[in-house]
Amino acid sequence: MVSAVRRRIIIVTAVHGPSAHHLHDAYESLCAQELPEGWEWHWLIQEDGQTDDVAPHVPDDERVTFRQGRRGGPGVARTMALAHADGEYVKILDADDQLPPGALARDIAVLERDPSIGWTTSRVLDLLPDGTTVGFDQDPDEGPIELGAVLAHWQAHGFRAQVHPATLCVRRNLLVALGGWMALPASEDTGLLLALDAVSRGYFTREVGLLYRKWPGQATGQAAHTDAAERDARMAVVQARAQALAYNRWLYPATS
């Protein structure tokens, strides 16, 4: 008897040596996910580099694929992983973060229910070193996010979006059409979020969809991430891309 064809949601994770020891917790959070009938997940772990530091931490599971490549930052690693993304939807999961129960099922439900929604985001809790969590005080209401809403909030609130790019789940064909993540040393995920916002409606889920680990080794905690000159340049190109996409009115889904 031939087994029924199963549908896949792809989990994409960029990782480097200092964060590799967190992969076990991310894996445990994936194993705890309950998917809709007929669905499965495939975890693509892409090392940003070619070292011996990450492989020992990669779970031995046929649902997990590990590859390496030249260093180029997390955006490059994630985009390279797309070559092996064999599913309809792509979910971002940073190596040091965790998915609460139900996160994947909720993303799938939204995208299956409404083909006009290109991407989803969800509520985030910061996971502190002592195990406590802290929420965000500007979460939007549950429901669709209309074109341009994220850019407008980001511009009005000091380049801080009301939804977190680390929670993105996106249709694979839309993600590929936008070229994956931006070629930036940081904020590459914000660049993708604002590009998505410029061309497609999104959706925000009020239930917690990510535990965002705060720890000394994370990239956003390093001094280079807050260098004013570099940050201004990153924000300028992120904004320019989003505005250019909106101006040219390339929309998803395509309109007749």
JSON list of C-alpha atoms in Angstrom, two decimals, residues 9-239:
[
{"chain": "A", "resi": 9, "resn": "ILE", "atom": "CA", "xyz": [6.24, 22.96, 6.63]},
{"chain": "A", "resi": 10, "resn": "ILE", "atom": "CA", "xyz": [9.93, 23.82, 6.42]},
{"chain": "A", "resi": 11, "resn": "ILE", "atom": "CA", "xyz": [11.78, 25.14, 9.45]},
{"chain": "A", "resi": 12, "resn": "VAL", "atom": "CA", "xyz": [14.87, 27.18, 8.53]},
{"chain": "A", "resi": 13, "resn": "THR", "atom": "CA", "xyz": [17.60, 27.80, 11.09]},
{"chain": "A", "resi": 14, "resn": "ALA", "atom": "CA", "xyz": [20.92, 29.59, 10.64]},
{"chain": "A", "resi": 15, "resn": "VAL", "atom": "CA", "xyz": [23.52, 28.64, 13.23]},
{"chain": "A", "resi": 16, "resn": "HIS", "atom": "CA", "xyz": [27.14, 29.30, 14.13]},
{"chain": "A", "resi": 17, "resn": "GLY", "atom": "CA", "xyz": [29.41, 27.82, 16.76]},
{"chain": "A", "resi": 18, "resn": "PRO", "atom": "CA", "xyz": [28.53, 30.01, 19.78]},
{"chain": "A", "resi": 19, "resn": "SER", "atom": "CA", "xyz": [24.79, 29.32, 19.44]},
{"chain": "A", "resi": 20, "resn": "ALA", "atom": "CA", "xyz": [24.98, 25.62, 18.50]},
{"chain": "A", "resi": 21, "resn": "HIS", "atom": "CA", "xyz": [24.51, 24.39, 22.08]},
{"chain": "A", "resi": 22, "resn": "HIS", "atom": "CA", "xyz": [20.97, 25.82, 22.03]},
{"chain": "A", "resi": 23, "resn": "LEU", "atom": "CA", "xyz": [19.90, 23.57, 19.14]},
{"chain": "A", "resi": 24, "resn": "HIS", "atom": "CA", "xyz": [18.78, 20.85, 21.57]},
{"chain": "A", "resi": 25, "resn": "ASP", "atom": "CA", "xyz": [16.16, 23.13, 23.14]},
{"chain": "A", "resi": 26, "resn": "ALA", "atom": "CA", "xyz": [14.95, 24.26, 19.71]},
{"chain": "A", "resi": 27, "resn": "TYR", "atom": "CA", "xyz": [14.66, 20.62, 18.65]},
{"chain": "A", "resi": 28, "resn": "GLU", "atom": "CA", "xyz": [12.69, 19.69, 21.76]},
{"chain": "A", "resi": 29, "resn": "SER", "atom": "CA", "xyz": [10.25, 22.51, 21.01]},
{"chain": "A", "resi": 30, "resn": "LEU", "atom": "CA", "xyz": [9.82, 21.18, 17.47]},
{"chain": "A", "resi": 31, "resn": "CYS", "atom": "CA", "xyz": [9.18, 17.65, 18.68]},
{"chain": "A", "resi": 32, "resn": "ALA", "atom": "CA", "xyz": [6.42, 18.98, 20.94]},
{"chain": "A", "resi": 33, "resn": "GLN", "atom": "CA", "xyz": [4.50, 20.49, 17.99]},
{"chain": "A", "resi": 34, "resn": "GLU", "atom": "CA", "xyz": [1.24, 18.82, 16.98]},
{"chain": "A", "resi": 35, "resn": "LEU", "atom": "CA", "xyz": [0.50, 19.38, 13.30]},
{"chain": "A", "resi": 36, "resn": "PRO", "atom": "CA", "xyz": [-2.78, 19.07, 11.41]},
{"chain": "A", "resi": 37, "resn": "GLU", "atom": "CA", "xyz": [-3.59, 15.68, 9.92]},
{"chain": "A", "resi": 38, "resn": "GLY", "atom": "CA", "xyz": [-1.45, 15.00, 6.85]},
{"chain": "A", "resi": 39, "resn": "TRP", "atom": "CA", "xyz": [1.33, 17.47, 7.76]},
{"chain": "A", "resi": 40, "resn": "GLU", "atom": "CA", "xyz": [4.94, 17.01, 8.83]},
{"chain": "A", "resi": 41, "resn": "TRP", "atom": "CA", "xyz": [7.91, 19.29, 9.47]},
{"chain": "A", "resi": 42, "resn": "HIS", "atom": "CA", "xyz": [11.38, 19.26, 7.94]},
{"chain": "A", "resi": 43, "resn": "TRP", "atom": "CA", "xyz": [14.11, 21.17, 9.80]},
{"chain": "A", "resi": 44, "resn": "LEU", "atom": "CA", "xyz": [16.89, 22.69, 7.67]},
{"chain": "A", "resi": 45, "resn": "ILE", "atom": "CA", "xyz": [19.87, 23.68, 9.81]},
{"chain": "A", "resi": 46, "resn": "GLN", "atom": "CA", "xyz": [22.44, 25.71, 7.86]},
{"chain": "A", "resi": 47, "resn": "GLU", "atom": "CA", "xyz": [25.75, 26.55, 9.48]},
{"chain": "A", "resi": 48, "resn": "ASP", "atom": "CA", "xyz": [27.11, 29.99, 8.70]},
{"chain": "A", "resi": 49, "resn": "GLY", "atom": "CA", "xyz": [30.62, 28.64, 8.17]},
{"chain": "A", "resi": 50, "resn": "GLN", "atom": "CA", "xyz": [32.41, 25.33, 7.87]},
{"chain": "A", "resi": 51, "resn": "THR", "atom": "CA", "xyz": [33.64, 24.37, 11.32]},
{"chain": "A", "resi": 52, "resn": "ASP", "atom": "CA", "xyz": [33.52, 21.31, 13.57]},
{"chain": "A", "resi": 53, "resn": "ASP", "atom": "CA", "xyz": [31.58, 23.19, 16.23]},
{"chain": "A", "resi": 54, "resn": "VAL", "atom": "CA", "xyz": [27.98, 22.72, 15.14]},
{"chain": "A", "resi": 55, "resn": "ALA", "atom": "CA", "xyz": [27.61, 19.15, 13.88]},
{"chain": "A", "resi": 56, "resn": "PRO", "atom": "CA", "xyz": [27.89, 17.54, 17.37]},
{"chain": "A", "resi": 57, "resn": "HIS", "atom": "CA", "xyz": [24.78, 19.47, 18.43]},
{"chain": "A", "resi": 58, "resn": "VAL", "atom": "CA", "xyz": [22.61, 18.50, 15.43]},
{"chain": "A", "resi": 59, "resn": "PRO", "atom": "CA", "xyz": [19.88, 16.00, 16.39]},
{"chain": "A", "resi": 60, "resn": "ASP", "atom": "CA", "xyz": [20.01, 12.54, 14.84]},
{"chain": "A", "resi": 61, "resn": "ASP", "atom": "CA", "xyz": [16.59, 12.63, 13.24]},
{"chain": "A", "resi": 62, "resn": "GLU", "atom": "CA", "xyz": [15.57, 11.90, 9.65]},
{"chain": "A", "resi": 63, "resn": "ARG", "atom": "CA", "xyz": [13.43, 15.05, 9.74]},
{"chain": "A", "resi": 64, "resn": "VAL", "atom": "CA", "xyz": [16.56, 17.16, 10.25]},
{"chain": "A", "resi": 65, "resn": "THR", "atom": "CA", "xyz": [18.96, 18.17, 7.45]},
{"chain": "A", "resi": 66, "resn": "PHE", "atom": "CA", "xyz": [22.29, 19.81, 8.29]},
{"chain": "A", "resi": 67, "resn": "ARG", "atom": "CA", "xyz": [24.49, 21.63, 5.79]},
{"chain": "A", "resi": 68, "resn": "GLN", "atom": "CA", "xyz": [27.40, 24.06, 5.89]},
{"chain": "A", "resi": 69, "resn": "GLY", "atom": "CA", "xyz": [28.59, 26.92, 3.71]},
{"chain": "A", "resi": 70, "resn": "ARG", "atom": "CA", "xyz": [30.91, 29.88, 3.46]},
{"chain": "A", "resi": 71, "resn": "ARG", "atom": "CA", "xyz": [30.38, 32.51, 6.14]},
{"chain": "A", "resi": 72, "resn": "GLY", "atom": "CA", "xyz": [28.14, 35.36, 5.09]},
{"chain": "A", "resi": 73, "resn": "GLY", "atom": "CA", "xyz": [25.88, 36.02, 8.04]},
{"chain": "A", "resi": 74, "resn": "PRO", "atom": "CA", "xyz": [22.53, 34.53, 9.06]},
{"chain": "A", "resi": 75, "resn": "GLY", "atom": "CA", "xyz": [20.65, 35.96, 6.08]},
{"chain": "A", "resi": 76, "resn": "VAL", "atom": "CA", "xyz": [22.99, 34.24, 3.63]},
{"chain": "A", "resi": 77, "resn": "ALA", "atom": "CA", "xyz": [22.78, 30.97, 5.55]},
{"chain": "A", "resi": 78, "resn": "ARG", "atom": "CA", "xyz": [18.98, 30.99, 5.59]},
{"chain": "A", "resi": 79, "resn": "THR", "atom": "CA", "xyz": [18.79, 31.89, 1.89]},
{"chain": "A", "resi": 80, "resn": "MET", "atom": "CA", "xyz": [21.16, 29.05, 1.01]},
{"chain": "A", "resi": 81, "resn": "ALA", "atom": "CA", "xyz": [18.94, 26.67, 2.98]},
{"chain": "A", "resi": 82, "resn": "LEU", "atom": "CA", "xyz": [16.04, 27.55, 0.66]},
{"chain": "A", "resi": 83, "resn": "ALA", "atom": "CA", "xyz": [17.68, 25.39, -2.02]},
{"chain": "A", "resi": 84, "resn": "HIS", "atom": "CA", "xyz": [16.42, 22.40, -0.02]},
{"chain": "A", "resi": 85, "resn": "ALA", "atom": "CA", "xyz": [13.09, 23.82, 1.17]},
{"chain": "A", "resi": 86, "resn": "ASP", "atom": "CA", "xyz": [10.73, 21.14, -0.15]},
{"chain": "A", "resi": 87, "resn": "GLY", "atom": "CA", "xyz": [7.49, 22.43, 1.33]},
{"chain": "A", "resi": 88, "resn": "GLU", "atom": "CA", "xyz": [4.83, 25.07, 0.78]},
{"chain": "A", "resi": 89, "resn": "TYR", "atom": "CA", "xyz": [5.53, 27.15, 3.87]},
{"chain": "A", "resi": 90, "resn": "VAL", "atom": "CA", "xyz": [8.77, 28.27, 5.48]},
{"chain": "A", "resi": 91, "resn": "LYS", "atom": "CA", "xyz": [9.00, 28.98, 9.20]},
{"chain": "A", "resi": 92, "resn": "ILE", "atom": "CA", "xyz": [11.94, 30.88, 10.69]},
{"chain": "A", "resi": 93, "resn": "LEU", "atom": "CA", "xyz": [13.44, 29.53, 13.91]},
{"chain": "A", "resi": 94, "resn": "ASP", "atom": "CA", "xyz": [16.68, 31.00, 15.20]},
{"chain": "A", "resi": 95, "resn": "ALA", "atom": "CA", "xyz": [19.04, 28.48, 16.78]},
{"chain": "A", "resi": 96, "resn": "ASP", "atom": "CA", "xyz": [18.68, 29.94, 20.27]},
{"chain": "A", "resi": 97, "resn": "ASP", "atom": "CA", "xyz": [14.88, 30.30, 20.24]},
{"chain": "A", "resi": 98, "resn": "GLN", "atom": "CA", "xyz": [12.00, 27.91, 20.96]},
{"chain": "A", "resi": 99, "resn": "LEU", "atom": "CA", "xyz": [8.50, 27.36, 19.61]},
{"chain": "A", "resi": 100, "resn": "PRO", "atom": "CA", "xyz": [5.67, 27.09, 22.16]},
{"chain": "A", "resi": 101, "resn": "PRO", "atom": "CA", "xyz": [3.15, 24.25, 21.65]},
{"chain": "A", "resi": 102, "resn": "GLY", "atom": "CA", "xyz": [0.73, 24.90, 18.80]},
{"chain": "A", "resi": 103, "resn": "ALA", "atom": "CA", "xyz": [2.83, 27.53, 17.02]},
{"chain": "A", "resi": 104, "resn": "LEU", "atom": "CA", "xyz": [3.21, 25.65, 13.74]},
{"chain": "A", "resi": 105, "resn": "ALA", "atom": "CA", "xyz": [-0.40, 24.48, 13.65]},
{"chain": "A", "resi": 106, "resn": "ARG", "atom": "CA", "xyz": [-1.63, 28.04, 14.09]},
{"chain": "A", "resi": 107, "resn": "ASP", "atom": "CA", "xyz": [0.57, 29.32, 11.24]},
{"chain": "A", "resi": 108, "resn": "ILE", "atom": "CA", "xyz": [-0.58, 26.55, 8.93]},
{"chain": "A", "resi": 109, "resn": "ALA", "atom": "CA", "xyz": [-4.23, 27.19, 9.79]},
{"chain": "A", "resi": 110, "resn": "VAL", "atom": "CA", "xyz": [-4.02, 30.88, 8.86]},
{"chain": "A", "resi": 111, "resn": "LEU", "atom": "CA", "xyz": [-2.25, 30.28, 5.54]},
{"chain": "A", "resi": 112, "resn": "GLU", "atom": "CA", "xyz": [-4.53, 27.42, 4.59]},
{"chain": "A", "resi": 113, "resn": "ARG", "atom": "CA", "xyz": [-7.66, 29.39, 5.44]},
{"chain": "A", "resi": 114, "resn": "ASP", "atom": "CA", "xyz": [-6.92, 32.55, 3.46]},
{"chain": "A", "resi": 115, "resn": "PRO", "atom": "CA", "xyz": [-4.87, 32.49, 0.24]},
{"chain": "A", "resi": 116, "resn": "SER", "atom": "CA", "xyz": [-4.65, 36.30, 0.27]},
{"chain": "A", "resi": 117, "resn": "ILE", "atom": "CA", "xyz": [-2.41, 36.14, 3.36]},
{"chain": "A", "resi": 118, "resn": "GLY", "atom": "CA", "xyz": [1.25, 35.77, 2.38]},
{"chain": "A", "resi": 119, "resn": "TRP", "atom": "CA", "xyz": [2.85, 35.57, 5.80]},
{"chain": "A", "resi": 120, "resn": "THR", "atom": "CA", "xyz": [2.13, 35.28, 9.49]},
{"chain": "A", "resi": 121, "resn": "THR", "atom": "CA", "xyz": [3.67, 36.60, 12.69]},
{"chain": "A", "resi": 122, "resn": "SER", "atom": "CA", "xyz": [2.82, 35.99, 16.33]},
{"chain": "A", "resi": 123, "resn": "ARG", "atom": "CA", "xyz": [3.31, 37.22, 19.86]},
{"chain": "A", "resi": 124, "resn": "VAL", "atom": "CA", "xyz": [6.81, 36.92, 21.36]},
{"chain": "A", "resi": 125, "resn": "LEU", "atom": "CA", "xyz": [8.00, 36.43, 24.91]},
{"chain": "A", "resi": 126, "resn": "ASP", "atom": "CA", "xyz": [11.61, 37.22, 25.75]},
{"chain": "A", "resi": 127, "resn": "LEU", "atom": "CA", "xyz": [13.12, 34.23, 27.55]},
{"chain": "A", "resi": 128, "resn": "LEU", "atom": "CA", "xyz": [15.54, 35.56, 30.17]},
{"chain": "A", "resi": 129, "resn": "PRO", "atom": "CA", "xyz": [18.56, 33.65, 31.56]},
{"chain": "A", "resi": 130, "resn": "ASP", "atom": "CA", "xyz": [16.72, 32.93, 34.82]},
{"chain": "A", "resi": 131, "resn": "GLY", "atom": "CA", "xyz": [13.86, 31.24, 32.93]},
{"chain": "A", "resi": 132, "resn": "THR", "atom": "CA", "xyz": [11.35, 34.05, 33.35]},
{"chain": "A", "resi": 133, "resn": "THR", "atom": "CA", "xyz": [9.62, 35.67, 30.38]},
{"chain": "A", "resi": 134, "resn": "VAL", "atom": "CA", "xyz": [8.78, 39.26, 29.44]},
{"chain": "A", "resi": 135, "resn": "GLY", "atom": "CA", "xyz": [6.20, 40.34, 26.86]},
{"chain": "A", "resi": 136, "resn": "PHE", "atom": "CA", "xyz": [6.04, 43.26, 24.41]},
{"chain": "A", "resi": 137, "resn": "ASP", "atom": "CA", "xyz": [3.71, 46.18, 25.10]},
{"chain": "A", "resi": 138, "resn": "GLN", "atom": "CA", "xyz": [2.84, 47.12, 21.50]},
{"chain": "A", "resi": 139, "resn": "ASP", "atom": "CA", "xyz": [1.33, 43.91, 20.13]},
{"chain": "A", "resi": 140, "resn": "PRO", "atom": "CA", "xyz": [-1.39, 44.60, 17.56]},
{"chain": "A", "resi": 141, "resn": "ASP", "atom": "CA", "xyz": [-4.83, 43.03, 17.65]},
{"chain": "A", "resi": 142, "resn": "GLU", "atom": "CA", "xyz": [-5.28, 39.51, 16.31]},
{"chain": "A", "resi": 143, "resn": "GLY", "atom": "CA", "xyz": [-6.07, 39.49, 12.61]},
{"chain": "A", "resi": 144, "resn": "PRO", "atom": "CA", "xyz": [-4.89, 40.58, 9.17]},
{"chain": "A", "resi": 145, "resn": "ILE", "atom": "CA", "xyz": [-2.10, 43.13, 8.76]},
{"chain": "A", "resi": 146, "resn": "GLU", "atom": "CA", "xyz": [-2.84, 45.30, 5.76]},
{"chain": "A", "resi": 147, "resn": "LEU", "atom": "CA", "xyz": [-0.30, 46.38, 3.16]},
{"chain": "A", "resi": 148, "resn": "GLY", "atom": "CA", "xyz": [2.15, 48.96, 4.47]},
{"chain": "A", "resi": 149, "resn": "ALA", "atom": "CA", "xyz": [1.03, 48.80, 8.10]},
{"chain": "A", "resi": 150, "resn": "VAL", "atom": "CA", "xyz": [4.32, 47.42, 9.39]},
{"chain": "A", "resi": 151, "resn": "LEU", "atom": "CA", "xyz": [6.39, 50.02, 7.54]},
{"chain": "A", "resi": 152, "resn": "ALA", "atom": "CA", "xyz": [4.23, 52.87, 8.87]},
{"chain": "A", "resi": 153, "resn": "HIS", "atom": "CA", "xyz": [4.59, 51.66, 12.48]},
{"chain": "A", "resi": 154, "resn": "TRP", "atom": "CA", "xyz": [8.33, 51.03, 12.02]},
{"chain": "A", "resi": 155, "resn": "GLN", "atom": "CA", "xyz": [8.89, 54.57, 10.72]},
{"chain": "A", "resi": 156, "resn": "ALA", "atom": "CA", "xyz": [6.83, 56.13, 13.52]},
{"chain": "A", "resi": 157, "resn": "HIS", "atom": "CA", "xyz": [8.45, 54.16, 16.36]},
{"chain": "A", "resi": 158, "resn": "GLY", "atom": "CA", "xyz": [12.19, 54.54, 15.91]},
{"chain": "A", "resi": 159, "resn": "PHE", "atom": "CA", "xyz": [12.63, 51.67, 13.44]},
{"chain": "A", "resi": 160, "resn": "ARG", "atom": "CA", "xyz": [10.85, 49.18, 15.66]},
{"chain": "A", "resi": 161, "resn": "ALA", "atom": "CA", "xyz": [8.11, 47.06, 14.12]},
{"chain": "A", "resi": 162, "resn": "GLN", "atom": "CA", "xyz": [4.97, 46.06, 15.99]},
{"chain": "A", "resi": 163, "resn": "VAL", "atom": "CA", "xyz": [5.50, 42.42, 14.97]},
{"chain": "A", "resi": 164, "resn": "HIS", "atom": "CA", "xyz": [8.70, 40.37, 15.30]},
{"chain": "A", "resi": 165, "resn": "PRO", "atom": "CA", "xyz": [10.48, 39.06, 12.18]},
{"chain": "A", "resi": 166, "resn": "ALA", "atom": "CA", "xyz": [11.80, 36.04, 14.11]},
{"chain": "A", "resi": 167, "resn": "THR", "atom": "CA", "xyz": [8.21, 34.72, 14.18]},
{"chain": "A", "resi": 168, "resn": "LEU", "atom": "CA", "xyz": [7.68, 34.79, 10.41]},
{"chain": "A", "resi": 169, "resn": "CYS", "atom": "CA", "xyz": [6.02, 31.94, 8.57]},
{"chain": "A", "resi": 170, "resn": "VAL", "atom": "CA", "xyz": [5.79, 32.66, 4.85]},
{"chain": "A", "resi": 171, "resn": "ARG", "atom": "CA", "xyz": [4.67, 31.03, 1.65]},
{"chain": "A", "resi": 172, "resn": "ARG", "atom": "CA", "xyz": [7.78, 29.62, 0.01]},
{"chain": "A", "resi": 173, "resn": "ASN", "atom": "CA", "xyz": [7.03, 30.98, -3.47]},
{"chain": "A", "resi": 174, "resn": "LEU", "atom": "CA", "xyz": [6.61, 34.50, -2.06]},
{"chain": "A", "resi": 175, "resn": "LEU", "atom": "CA", "xyz": [9.82, 34.23, -0.06]},
{"chain": "A", "resi": 176, "resn": "VAL", "atom": "CA", "xyz": [11.78, 33.09, -3.11]},
{"chain": "A", "resi": 177, "resn": "ALA", "atom": "CA", "xyz": [10.23, 35.82, -5.29]},
{"chain": "A", "resi": 178, "resn": "LEU", "atom": "CA", "xyz": [11.61, 38.43, -2.87]},
{"chain": "A", "resi": 179, "resn": "GLY", "atom": "CA", "xyz": [15.08, 36.89, -2.96]},
{"chain": "A", "resi": 180, "resn": "GLY", "atom": "CA", "xyz": [15.09, 35.53, 0.57]},
{"chain": "A", "resi": 181, "resn": "TRP", "atom": "CA", "xyz": [16.77, 37.58, 3.26]},
{"chain": "A", "resi": 182, "resn": "MET", "atom": "CA", "xyz": [18.54, 40.86, 2.65]},
{"chain": "A", "resi": 183, "resn": "ALA", "atom": "CA", "xyz": [22.31, 40.95, 2.16]},
{"chain": "A", "resi": 184, "resn": "LEU", "atom": "CA", "xyz": [22.96, 42.90, 5.36]},
{"chain": "A", "resi": 185, "resn": "PRO", "atom": "CA", "xyz": [25.27, 42.24, 8.34]},
{"chain": "A", "resi": 186, "resn": "ALA", "atom": "CA", "xyz": [22.21, 42.50, 10.61]},
{"chain": "A", "resi": 187, "resn": "SER", "atom": "CA", "xyz": [18.50, 43.41, 10.37]},
{"chain": "A", "resi": 188, "resn": "GLU", "atom": "CA", "xyz": [18.24, 41.06, 7.39]},
{"chain": "A", "resi": 189, "resn": "ASP", "atom": "CA", "xyz": [15.06, 39.63, 8.89]},
{"chain": "A", "resi": 190, "resn": "THR", "atom": "CA", "xyz": [13.55, 43.09, 9.38]},
{"chain": "A", "resi": 191, "resn": "GLY", "atom": "CA", "xyz": [14.35, 43.79, 5.73]},
{"chain": "A", "resi": 192, "resn": "LEU", "atom": "CA", "xyz": [12.44, 40.67, 4.72]},
{"chain": "A", "resi": 193, "resn": "LEU", "atom": "CA", "xyz": [9.50, 41.55, 6.98]},
{"chain": "A", "resi": 194, "resn": "LEU", "atom": "CA", "xyz": [9.14, 45.03, 5.47]},
{"chain": "A", "resi": 195, "resn": "ALA", "atom": "CA", "xyz": [9.47, 43.66, 1.94]},
{"chain": "A", "resi": 196, "resn": "LEU", "atom": "CA", "xyz": [6.67, 41.19, 2.67]},
{"chain": "A", "resi": 197, "resn": "ASP", "atom": "CA", "xyz": [4.60, 44.00, 4.18]},
{"chain": "A", "resi": 198, "resn": "ALA", "atom": "CA", "xyz": [5.03, 46.02, 0.97]},
{"chain": "A", "resi": 199, "resn": "VAL", "atom": "CA", "xyz": [3.63, 43.34, -1.34]},
{"chain": "A", "resi": 200, "resn": "SER", "atom": "CA", "xyz": [1.28, 41.13, 0.67]},
{"chain": "A", "resi": 201, "resn": "ARG", "atom": "CA", "xyz": [-1.20, 41.12, 3.53]},
{"chain": "A", "resi": 202, "resn": "GLY", "atom": "CA", "xyz": [0.03, 39.42, 6.67]},
{"chain": "A", "resi": 203, "resn": "TYR", "atom": "CA", "xyz": [-1.56, 38.10, 9.84]},
{"chain": "A", "resi": 204, "resn": "PHE", "atom": "CA", "xyz": [-0.82, 38.46, 13.54]},
{"chain": "A", "resi": 205, "resn": "THR", "atom": "CA", "xyz": [-1.67, 35.78, 16.08]},
{"chain": "A", "resi": 206, "resn": "ARG", "atom": "CA", "xyz": [-2.06, 36.97, 19.68]},
{"chain": "A", "resi": 207, "resn": "GLU", "atom": "CA", "xyz": [-1.14, 33.60, 21.13]},
{"chain": "A", "resi": 208, "resn": "VAL", "atom": "CA", "xyz": [2.55, 33.27, 21.96]},
{"chain": "A", "resi": 209, "resn": "GLY", "atom": "CA", "xyz": [4.41, 31.89, 18.95]},
{"chain": "A", "resi": 210, "resn": "LEU", "atom": "CA", "xyz": [8.04, 32.25, 20.03]},
{"chain": "A", "resi": 211, "resn": "LEU", "atom": "CA", "xyz": [10.27, 32.22, 23.08]},
{"chain": "A", "resi": 212, "resn": "TYR", "atom": "CA", "xyz": [13.05, 34.64, 22.14]},
{"chain": "A", "resi": 213, "resn": "ARG", "atom": "CA", "xyz": [16.11, 33.79, 24.19]},
{"chain": "A", "resi": 214, "resn": "LYS", "atom": "CA", "xyz": [18.11, 36.63, 25.70]},
{"chain": "A", "resi": 215, "resn": "TRP", "atom": "CA", "xyz": [21.70, 35.62, 26.40]},
{"chain": "A", "resi": 216, "resn": "PRO", "atom": "CA", "xyz": [25.16, 37.27, 26.28]},
{"chain": "A", "resi": 217, "resn": "GLY", "atom": "CA", "xyz": [26.26, 35.51, 23.09]},
{"chain": "A", "resi": 218, "resn": "GLN", "atom": "CA", "xyz": [23.35, 36.48, 20.85]},
{"chain": "A", "resi": 219, "resn": "ALA", "atom": "CA", "xyz": [24.19, 38.54, 17.77]},
{"chain": "A", "resi": 220, "resn": "THR", "atom": "CA", "xyz": [21.82, 41.39, 18.64]},
{"chain": "A", "resi": 221, "resn": "GLY", "atom": "CA", "xyz": [23.59, 41.82, 21.96]},
{"chain": "A", "resi": 222, "resn": "GLN", "atom": "CA", "xyz": [26.98, 42.59, 20.43]},
{"chain": "A", "resi": 223, "resn": "ALA", "atom": "CA", "xyz": [28.40, 46.12, 20.22]},
{"chain": "A", "resi": 224, "resn": "ALA", "atom": "CA", "xyz": [28.60, 46.02, 16.42]},
{"chain": "A", "resi": 225, "resn": "HIS", "atom": "CA", "xyz": [24.84, 45.59, 16.20]},
{"chain": "A", "resi": 226, "resn": "THR", "atom": "CA", "xyz": [24.22, 49.01, 17.74]},
{"chain": "A", "resi": 227, "resn": "ASP", "atom": "CA", "xyz": [26.95, 50.94, 15.94]},
{"chain": "A", "resi": 228, "resn": "ALA", "atom": "CA", "xyz": [25.12, 54.12, 14.92]},
{"chain": "A", "resi": 229, "resn": "ALA", "atom": "CA", "xyz": [26.63, 54.57, 11.46]},
{"chain": "A", "resi": 230, "resn": "GLU", "atom": "CA", "xyz": [26.03, 50.98, 10.43]},
{"chain": "A", "resi": 231, "resn": "ARG", "atom": "CA", "xyz": [22.53, 50.96, 11.91]},
{"chain": "A", "resi": 232, "resn": "ASP", "atom": "CA", "xyz": [21.58, 54.11, 10.00]},
{"chain": "A", "resi": 233, "resn": "ALA", "atom": "CA", "xyz": [22.84, 52.54, 6.77]},
{"chain": "A", "resi": 234, "resn": "ARG", "atom": "CA", "xyz": [20.93, 49.31, 7.41]},
{"chain": "A", "resi": 235, "resn": "MET", "atom": "CA", "xyz": [17.71, 51.15, 8.16]},
{"chain": "A", "resi": 236, "resn": "ALA", "atom": "CA", "xyz": [18.11, 53.33, 5.07]},
{"chain": "A", "resi": 237, "resn": "VAL", "atom": "CA", "xyz": [18.41, 50.39, 2.69]},
{"chain": "A", "resi": 238, "resn": "VAL", "atom": "CA", "xyz": [15.65, 48.41, 4.41]},
{"chain": "A", "resi": 239, "resn": "GLN", "atom": "CA", "xyz": [13.31, 51.40, 4.08]}
]
